[in-house]
XYZ file of C-alpha atoms in Angstrom:
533
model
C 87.946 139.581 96.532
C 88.070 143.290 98.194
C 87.665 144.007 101.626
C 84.460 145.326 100.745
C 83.233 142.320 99.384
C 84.281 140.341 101.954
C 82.623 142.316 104.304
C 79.364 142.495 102.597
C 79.208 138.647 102.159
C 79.999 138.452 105.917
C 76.946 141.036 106.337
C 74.517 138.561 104.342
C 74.873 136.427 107.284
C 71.271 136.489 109.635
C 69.835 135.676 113.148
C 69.051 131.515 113.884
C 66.659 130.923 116.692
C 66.058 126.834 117.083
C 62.188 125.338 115.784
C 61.622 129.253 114.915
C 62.091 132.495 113.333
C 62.807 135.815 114.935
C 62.123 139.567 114.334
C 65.081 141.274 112.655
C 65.345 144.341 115.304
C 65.568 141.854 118.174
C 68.702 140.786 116.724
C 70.450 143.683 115.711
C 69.561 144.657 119.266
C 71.459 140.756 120.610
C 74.364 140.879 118.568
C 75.494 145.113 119.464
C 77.954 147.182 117.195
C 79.916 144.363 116.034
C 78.192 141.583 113.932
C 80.990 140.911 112.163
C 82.001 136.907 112.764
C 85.735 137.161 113.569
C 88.743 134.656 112.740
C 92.316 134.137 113.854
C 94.941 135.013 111.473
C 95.436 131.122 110.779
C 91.874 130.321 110.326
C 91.296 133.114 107.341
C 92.418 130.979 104.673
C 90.472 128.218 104.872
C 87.300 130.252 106.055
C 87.875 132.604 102.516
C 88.918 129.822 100.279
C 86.051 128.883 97.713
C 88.300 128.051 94.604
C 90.390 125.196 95.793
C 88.185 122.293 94.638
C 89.117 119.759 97.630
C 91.342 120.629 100.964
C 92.634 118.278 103.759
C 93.068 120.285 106.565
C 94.856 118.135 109.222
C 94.446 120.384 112.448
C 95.389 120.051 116.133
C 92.244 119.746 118.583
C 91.418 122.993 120.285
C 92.146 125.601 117.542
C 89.043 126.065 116.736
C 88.714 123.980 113.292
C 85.302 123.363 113.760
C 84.410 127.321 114.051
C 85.832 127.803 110.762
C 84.434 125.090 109.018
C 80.925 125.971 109.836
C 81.484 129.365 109.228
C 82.550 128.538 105.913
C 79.463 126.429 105.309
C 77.295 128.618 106.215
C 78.845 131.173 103.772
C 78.562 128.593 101.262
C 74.985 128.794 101.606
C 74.973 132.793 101.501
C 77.499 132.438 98.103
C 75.486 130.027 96.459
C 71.765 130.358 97.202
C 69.807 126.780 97.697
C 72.973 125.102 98.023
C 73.457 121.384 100.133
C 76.362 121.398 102.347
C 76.583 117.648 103.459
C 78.431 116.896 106.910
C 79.572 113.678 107.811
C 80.660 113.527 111.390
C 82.662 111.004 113.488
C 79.942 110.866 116.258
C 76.735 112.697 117.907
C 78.390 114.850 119.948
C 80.186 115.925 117.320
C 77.814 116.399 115.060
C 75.473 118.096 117.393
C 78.975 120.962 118.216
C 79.045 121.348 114.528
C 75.299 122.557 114.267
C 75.373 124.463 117.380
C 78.696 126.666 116.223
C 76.729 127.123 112.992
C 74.295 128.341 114.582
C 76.218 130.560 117.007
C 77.408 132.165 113.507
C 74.050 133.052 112.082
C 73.039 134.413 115.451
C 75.974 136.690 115.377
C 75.268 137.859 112.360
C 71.918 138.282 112.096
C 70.513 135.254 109.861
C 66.760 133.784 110.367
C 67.181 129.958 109.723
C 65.446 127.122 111.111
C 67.216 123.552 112.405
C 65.169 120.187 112.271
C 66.390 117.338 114.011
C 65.580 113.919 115.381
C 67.654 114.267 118.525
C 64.848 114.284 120.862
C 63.180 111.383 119.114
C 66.323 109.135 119.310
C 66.802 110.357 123.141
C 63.092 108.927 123.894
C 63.634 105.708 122.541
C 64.512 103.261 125.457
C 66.432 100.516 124.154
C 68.302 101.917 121.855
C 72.175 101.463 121.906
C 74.467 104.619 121.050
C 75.877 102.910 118.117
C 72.215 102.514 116.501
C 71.643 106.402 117.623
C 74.594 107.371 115.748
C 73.585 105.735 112.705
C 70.124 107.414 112.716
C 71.234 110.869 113.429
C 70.084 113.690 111.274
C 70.659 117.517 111.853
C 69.442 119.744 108.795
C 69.352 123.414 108.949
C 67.987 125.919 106.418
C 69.101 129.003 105.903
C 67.034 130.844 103.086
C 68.741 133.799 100.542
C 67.044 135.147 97.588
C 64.234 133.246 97.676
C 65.727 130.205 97.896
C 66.697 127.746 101.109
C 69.888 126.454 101.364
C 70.298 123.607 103.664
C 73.252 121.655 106.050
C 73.084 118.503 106.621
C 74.590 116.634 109.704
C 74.800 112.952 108.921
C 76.531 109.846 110.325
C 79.671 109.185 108.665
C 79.327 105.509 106.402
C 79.353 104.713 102.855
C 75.526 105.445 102.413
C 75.173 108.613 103.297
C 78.238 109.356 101.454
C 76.409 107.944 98.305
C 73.272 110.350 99.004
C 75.086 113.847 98.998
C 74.564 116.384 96.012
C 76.566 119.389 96.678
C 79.457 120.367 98.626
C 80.859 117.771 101.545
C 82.690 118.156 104.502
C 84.555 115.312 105.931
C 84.296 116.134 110.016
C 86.911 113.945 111.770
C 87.646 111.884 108.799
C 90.653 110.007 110.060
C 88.067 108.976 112.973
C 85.753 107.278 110.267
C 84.647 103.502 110.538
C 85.134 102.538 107.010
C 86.933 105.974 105.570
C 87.934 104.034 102.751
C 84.887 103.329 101.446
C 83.144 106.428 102.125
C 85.898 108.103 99.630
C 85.282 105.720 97.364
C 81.162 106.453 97.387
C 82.200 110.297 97.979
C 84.634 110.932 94.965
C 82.790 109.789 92.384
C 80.223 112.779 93.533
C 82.622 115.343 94.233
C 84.131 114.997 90.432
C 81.046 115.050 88.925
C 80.216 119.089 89.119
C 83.412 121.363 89.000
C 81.213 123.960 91.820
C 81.194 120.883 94.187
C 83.585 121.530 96.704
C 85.112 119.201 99.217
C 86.491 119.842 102.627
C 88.712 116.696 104.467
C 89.126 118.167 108.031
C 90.739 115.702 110.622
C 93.115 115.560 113.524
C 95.358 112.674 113.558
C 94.611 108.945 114.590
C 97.062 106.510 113.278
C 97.974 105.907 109.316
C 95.526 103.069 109.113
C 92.933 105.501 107.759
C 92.100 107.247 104.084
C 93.259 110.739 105.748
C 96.401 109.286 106.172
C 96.366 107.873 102.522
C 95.207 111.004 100.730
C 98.016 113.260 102.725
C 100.813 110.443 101.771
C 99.766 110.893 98.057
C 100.487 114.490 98.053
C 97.801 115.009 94.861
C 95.327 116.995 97.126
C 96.101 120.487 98.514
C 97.226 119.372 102.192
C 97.715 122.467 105.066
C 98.617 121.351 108.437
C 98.254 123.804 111.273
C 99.712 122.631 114.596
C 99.133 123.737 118.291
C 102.402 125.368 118.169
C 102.151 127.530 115.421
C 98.435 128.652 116.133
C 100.258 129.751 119.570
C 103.370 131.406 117.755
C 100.988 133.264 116.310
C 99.781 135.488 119.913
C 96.471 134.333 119.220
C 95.990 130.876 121.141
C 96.020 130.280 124.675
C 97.088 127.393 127.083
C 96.550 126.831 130.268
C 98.001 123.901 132.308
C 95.889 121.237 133.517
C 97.506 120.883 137.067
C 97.107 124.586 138.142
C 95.378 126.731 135.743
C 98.196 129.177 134.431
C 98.973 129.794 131.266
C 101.898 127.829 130.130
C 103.739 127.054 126.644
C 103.199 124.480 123.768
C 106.488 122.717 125.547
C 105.020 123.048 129.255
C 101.611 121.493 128.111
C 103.407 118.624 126.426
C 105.408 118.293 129.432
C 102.222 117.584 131.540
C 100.807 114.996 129.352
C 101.198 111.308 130.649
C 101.097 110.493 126.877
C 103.530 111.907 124.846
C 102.606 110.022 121.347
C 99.065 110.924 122.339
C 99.885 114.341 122.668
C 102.222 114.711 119.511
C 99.199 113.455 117.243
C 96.268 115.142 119.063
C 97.869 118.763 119.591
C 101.444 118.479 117.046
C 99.710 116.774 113.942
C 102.226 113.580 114.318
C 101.017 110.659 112.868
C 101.682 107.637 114.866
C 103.879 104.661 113.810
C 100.638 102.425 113.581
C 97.036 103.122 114.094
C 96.611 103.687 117.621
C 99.126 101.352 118.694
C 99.454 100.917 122.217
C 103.251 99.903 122.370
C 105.664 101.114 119.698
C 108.748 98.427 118.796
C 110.949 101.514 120.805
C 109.319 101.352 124.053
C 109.184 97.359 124.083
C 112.612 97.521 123.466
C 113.815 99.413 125.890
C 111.961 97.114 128.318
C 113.571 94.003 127.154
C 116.708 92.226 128.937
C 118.606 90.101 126.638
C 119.797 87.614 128.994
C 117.300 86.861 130.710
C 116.797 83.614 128.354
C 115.405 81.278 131.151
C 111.904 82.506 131.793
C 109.883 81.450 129.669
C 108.490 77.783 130.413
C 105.798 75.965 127.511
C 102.898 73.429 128.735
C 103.934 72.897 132.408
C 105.718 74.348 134.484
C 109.927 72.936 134.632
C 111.000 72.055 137.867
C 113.680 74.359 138.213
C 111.385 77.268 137.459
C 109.326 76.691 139.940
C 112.006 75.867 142.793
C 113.801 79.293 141.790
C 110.252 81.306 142.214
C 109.719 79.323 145.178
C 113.617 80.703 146.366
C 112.118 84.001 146.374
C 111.221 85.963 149.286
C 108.134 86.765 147.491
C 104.914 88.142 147.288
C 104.634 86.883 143.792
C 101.970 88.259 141.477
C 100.586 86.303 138.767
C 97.934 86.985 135.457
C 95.846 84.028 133.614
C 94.810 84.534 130.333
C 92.373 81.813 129.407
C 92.552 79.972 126.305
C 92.051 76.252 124.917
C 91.966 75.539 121.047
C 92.171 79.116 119.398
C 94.178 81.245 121.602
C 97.104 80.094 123.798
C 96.518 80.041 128.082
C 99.397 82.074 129.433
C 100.428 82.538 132.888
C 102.496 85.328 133.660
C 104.652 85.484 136.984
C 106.309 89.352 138.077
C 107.048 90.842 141.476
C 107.472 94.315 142.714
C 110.672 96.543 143.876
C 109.931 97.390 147.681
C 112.331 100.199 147.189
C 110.291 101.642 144.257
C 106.624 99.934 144.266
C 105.903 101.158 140.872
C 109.017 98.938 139.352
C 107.863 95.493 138.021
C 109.608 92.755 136.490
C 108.726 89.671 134.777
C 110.378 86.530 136.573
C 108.445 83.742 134.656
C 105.947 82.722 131.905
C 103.928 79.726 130.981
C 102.851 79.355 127.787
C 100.320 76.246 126.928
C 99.054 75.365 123.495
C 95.912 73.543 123.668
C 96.022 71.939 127.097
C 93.087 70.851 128.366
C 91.557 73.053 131.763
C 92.191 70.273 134.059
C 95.990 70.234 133.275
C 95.589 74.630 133.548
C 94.181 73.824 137.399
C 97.192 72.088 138.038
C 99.525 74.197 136.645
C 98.144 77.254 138.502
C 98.039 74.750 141.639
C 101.730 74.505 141.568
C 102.254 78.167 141.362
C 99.877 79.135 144.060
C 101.036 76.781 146.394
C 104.607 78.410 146.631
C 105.282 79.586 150.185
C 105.239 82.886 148.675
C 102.802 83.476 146.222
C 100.646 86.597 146.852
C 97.215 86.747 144.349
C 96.225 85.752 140.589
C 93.987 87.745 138.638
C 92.385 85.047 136.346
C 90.342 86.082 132.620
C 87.141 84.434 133.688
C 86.001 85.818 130.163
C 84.092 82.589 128.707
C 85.657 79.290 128.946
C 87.711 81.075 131.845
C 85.042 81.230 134.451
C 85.181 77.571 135.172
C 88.823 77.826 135.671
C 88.787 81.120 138.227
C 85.967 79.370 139.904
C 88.009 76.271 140.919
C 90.868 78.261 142.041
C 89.018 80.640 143.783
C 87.528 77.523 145.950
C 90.864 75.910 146.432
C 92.889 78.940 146.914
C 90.248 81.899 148.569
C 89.294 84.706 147.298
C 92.127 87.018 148.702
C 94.093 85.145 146.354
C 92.789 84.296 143.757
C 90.545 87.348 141.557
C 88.864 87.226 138.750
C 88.388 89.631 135.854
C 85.719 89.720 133.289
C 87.035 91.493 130.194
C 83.716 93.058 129.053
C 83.166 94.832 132.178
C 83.347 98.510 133.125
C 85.170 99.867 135.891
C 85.582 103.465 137.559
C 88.239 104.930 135.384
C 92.155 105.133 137.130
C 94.359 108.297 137.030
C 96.189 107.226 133.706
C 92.651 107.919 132.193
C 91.437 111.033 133.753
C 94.818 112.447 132.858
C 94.596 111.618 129.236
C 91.548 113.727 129.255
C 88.435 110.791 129.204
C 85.507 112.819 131.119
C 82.689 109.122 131.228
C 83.273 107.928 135.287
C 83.526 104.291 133.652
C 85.251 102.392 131.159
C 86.267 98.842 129.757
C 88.577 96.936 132.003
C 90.106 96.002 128.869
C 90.994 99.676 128.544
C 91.572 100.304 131.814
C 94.222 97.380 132.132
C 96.110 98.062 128.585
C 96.510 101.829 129.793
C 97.899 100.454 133.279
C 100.572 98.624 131.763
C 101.402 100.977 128.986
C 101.857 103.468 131.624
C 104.692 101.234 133.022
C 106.526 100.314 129.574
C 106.500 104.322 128.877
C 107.892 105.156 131.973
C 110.318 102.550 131.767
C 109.444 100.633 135.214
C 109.001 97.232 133.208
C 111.459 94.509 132.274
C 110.736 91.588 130.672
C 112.286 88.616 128.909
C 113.676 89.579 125.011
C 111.600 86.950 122.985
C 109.788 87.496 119.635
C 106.778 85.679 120.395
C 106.769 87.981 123.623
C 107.479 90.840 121.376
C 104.927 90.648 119.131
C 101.712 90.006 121.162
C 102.605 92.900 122.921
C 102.562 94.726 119.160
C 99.264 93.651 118.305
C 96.822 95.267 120.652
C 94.951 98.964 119.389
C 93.340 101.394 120.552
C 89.773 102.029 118.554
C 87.426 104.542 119.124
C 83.922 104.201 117.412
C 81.767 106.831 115.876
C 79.927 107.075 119.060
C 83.176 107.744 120.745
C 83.265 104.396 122.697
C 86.729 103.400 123.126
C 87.478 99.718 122.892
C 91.223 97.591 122.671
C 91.358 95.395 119.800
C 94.064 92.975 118.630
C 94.439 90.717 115.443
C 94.150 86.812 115.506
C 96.602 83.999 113.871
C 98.180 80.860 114.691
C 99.928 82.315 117.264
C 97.038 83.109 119.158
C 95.006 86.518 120.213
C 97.236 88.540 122.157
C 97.253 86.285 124.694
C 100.895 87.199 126.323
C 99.829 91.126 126.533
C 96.696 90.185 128.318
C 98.375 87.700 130.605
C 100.905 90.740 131.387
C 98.299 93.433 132.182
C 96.137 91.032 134.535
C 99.512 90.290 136.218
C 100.259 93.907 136.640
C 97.000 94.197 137.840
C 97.060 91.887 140.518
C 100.203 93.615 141.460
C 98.921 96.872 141.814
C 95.867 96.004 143.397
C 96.997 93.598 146.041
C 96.085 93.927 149.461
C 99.132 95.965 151.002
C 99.329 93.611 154.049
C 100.866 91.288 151.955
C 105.132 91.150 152.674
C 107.235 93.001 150.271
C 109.903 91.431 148.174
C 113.140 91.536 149.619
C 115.622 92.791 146.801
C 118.697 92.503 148.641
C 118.432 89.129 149.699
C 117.926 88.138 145.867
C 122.434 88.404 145.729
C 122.741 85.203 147.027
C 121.345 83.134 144.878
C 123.859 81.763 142.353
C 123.883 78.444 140.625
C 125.594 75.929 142.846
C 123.333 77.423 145.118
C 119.768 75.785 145.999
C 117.243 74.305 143.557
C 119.029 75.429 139.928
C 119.068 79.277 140.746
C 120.972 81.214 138.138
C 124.563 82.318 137.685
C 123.643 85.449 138.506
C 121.519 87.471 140.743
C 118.199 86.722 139.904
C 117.090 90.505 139.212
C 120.220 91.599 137.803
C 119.699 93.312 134.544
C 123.448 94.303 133.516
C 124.721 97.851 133.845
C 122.037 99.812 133.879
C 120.161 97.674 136.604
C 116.529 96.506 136.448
């Protein structure tokens, strides 16, 4: 296509106004000497491509993917008069951005169109959750050409409303898609059906547990991956850092980031080892001490475990993760570095397999009644409350907390740095991102076990269509990772003890060799080899 053409097609575009139309004049008048909708050198292909029967465009956030796409939809509707461009979005707000930057394209360019939606009606409806709100949403906008209207359509991503579309189809987020496998599978069948239905798979990253990842690992669809990097090689993208303001470089912003793998996918187009994992098998790793091969203790505590933590200067912090038939109970003993307070380091576990709660009480018992224990936080999630309750009553509350995993909290640091703008979230979140914050910046040891190793594999991140993050983890014999949980509400208690409580003396921790009191180890308790803890 010529210049010319282009250009012309571009000039077919028209003023939107929302609920109404608007004079003509008034809109020359808005949009001034230039009504010409303008793209970024990487952006031009995709906007100008209307051959390539499906695309998967696997962008990093911030380049302004959305722009193009609903430029291009709208120009699908100026191309091909009375057209249905289907959207299927990840969420409401997204949804709702996708509209408004098609409509910020008409209105540069001088279209009259009119929007419906039931946004206002779903807003009114007290009650409602925003789950059932993003099922129901609807966004339709109609742009007429030629006598005939052309419409968009903004719909909730699921296999149903994949099933309804007649026309071309653009896949908003689609690696963020509950289901994406079988919204392909109700989509396909539609897109092959008419060789001028044209599909466009737009995504960022989010694990390879997802159809995006699938389609791009078959290679049979044309793939294009533009990066933050080379939209900013290109002199046409701007960063600034979040600390200050200034305008820094692809390698400064990662720098910033508290979350490297986070930032690789969201901004590099990595894919991530697993979907959303919290812990890679790397970072676990590096955590792990190899001989420490005494600290883990099943169904009761062993004397000698108990007489070395009780050697300690102390405070000791403890977790409870509370289980009974399905899921294990595990009770998780670590202390902090008074040298560096961040530093944490697992000195004992207790794993018990369907003991009964009264035999739990007295197993927490004997741990807080060591000279220097210094608080619990106890899953009081359930069966749990009982359990917190009683120890709370024998032990006081200064002690002895207890944590209700579907609560919300004020969101920590480690969140607002990761970019998460809602004042709340789950403690469930909250918690995992605490102690993943200590395994990446390698201030963790813990015991090498595969049990160990593996509950602290199975825990993901998921983000719903509504955008409500939530930590899930898969269930089988060997419980519901119970050890992972049992580790973050011991880190927990650690970091939010009260700071009145004595440090733990590191230095006098050389003395204790076996021969020595009450079974203590060969070696300095906290020793770690070479490299130290």
């Amino acid at each position: 296509m010529s210049g010319d053409g282009r250009e012309e097609i571009v000039r077919r575009f028209h003023r939107f106004t929302q609920m109404k139309k608007i004079d003509a004049t008034a809109a020359r008048e808005e949009r001034g000497a230039n009504p010409l909708v303008t793209f970024r050198s990487y952006q031009q292909e995709a906007f100008w491509d209307h051959s390539s029967k499906t695309r998967l465009e696997h962008w990093s956030r911030q380049i302004g993917k959305s722009h193009t796409y609903a430029a291009w939809a709208v120009d699908r509707l100026l191309r091909r008069p009375g057209r249905l461009v289907t959207v299927l979005s990840n969420s409401r707000e997204n949804g709702a951005e996708f509209v408004e930057k098609a409509c910020a394209v008409c209105r540069k360019l001088g279209q009259a169109v009119e929007i419906e939606s039931n946004h206002a009606e779903l807003e009114g409806e007290a009650g409602i959750s925003e789950d059932v709100k993003y099922e129901n949403m609807r966004y339709e906008i109609r742009l007429t050409v030629e006598g005939e209207t052309g419409r968009i359509k903004v719909l909730a991503a699921n296999p149903r409303t994949a099933r309804g579309f007649s026309g071309d189809l653009i896949l908003d987020e689609f690696a963020f898609h509950e289901d994406s496998a079988a919204i392909w599978e109700a989509a396909e069948p539609i897109i092959s059906s008419n060789p001028d239905f044209l599909c466009r798979i737009l995504s960022t990253g989010n694990g390879r547990r997802n159809m995006f990842y699938q389609l791009i690992s078959e290679g049979r669809i044309r793939y294009r991956r533009i990066r933050r990097s080379d939209a900013w090689a290109t002199g046409e993208l701007k960063i600034y850092s979040q600390i200050d303001g200034r305008e820094i470089t692809p390698t400064e912003a990662r720098a910033q980031s508290s979350d490297k793998r986070a930032y690789d996918q969201n901004y590099e187009c990595a894919f991530e080892d697993e979907n959303a994992a919290l812990l890679s098998a790397e970072l676990i790793r590096l955590a792990e001490r190899a001989d420490w091969t005494d600290r883990i203790d099943r169904q009761t505590w062993r004397e000698p475990t108990l007489a070395r933590l009780a050697a300690l200067p102390g405070p000791l912090y403890a977790g409870l993760d509370v289980g009974r038939s399905h899921d294990l109970s595990v009770l998780t003993v670590l202390a902090r570095d008074p040298a560096a307070p961040a530093r944490r380091a697992v000195l004992a576990l207790l794993e018990m397999d369907n003991v009964r709660l009264p035999d739990q009480q007295r197993q927490l018992d004997a741990l807080c009644a060591l000279p220097n224990f210094g608080r619990v936080e106890v899953d009081m999630t359930g069966l749990g409350l009982g359990l917190f309750e009683y120890a709370e009553t024998r032990h006081g509350s200064r002690r002895v907390r207890g944590v209700h995993f579907g609560a919300t909290e004020p969101v920590g640091r480690a969140q607002t740095a990761d970019g998460r703008k809602a004042p709340t979230a789950r403690v469930t979140e909250i918690m995992a991102t605490d102690l993943v914050e200590l395994f990446e910046d390698r201030l963790l040891s813990i015991p090498s076990d595969t049990a160990l190793r593996d509950d602290l594999r199975r825990p993901e991140k998921i983000t719903s269509p509504g955008g409500r993050v939530s930590i899930a983890a898969s269930r089988d014999g060997d419980g519901h990772a119970d050890r992972f949980w049992s580790l973050a509400l011991a880190v927990r208690a650690a970091t939010r003890a009260d700071a009145a409580l004595p440090p733990l003396d590191f230095e006098s921790l050389d003395g204790l060799h076996s021969g020595g009191r009450d079974g203590c180890p060969s070696r300095p308790y906290w020793a770690a080899g070479p490299s130290g803890l």
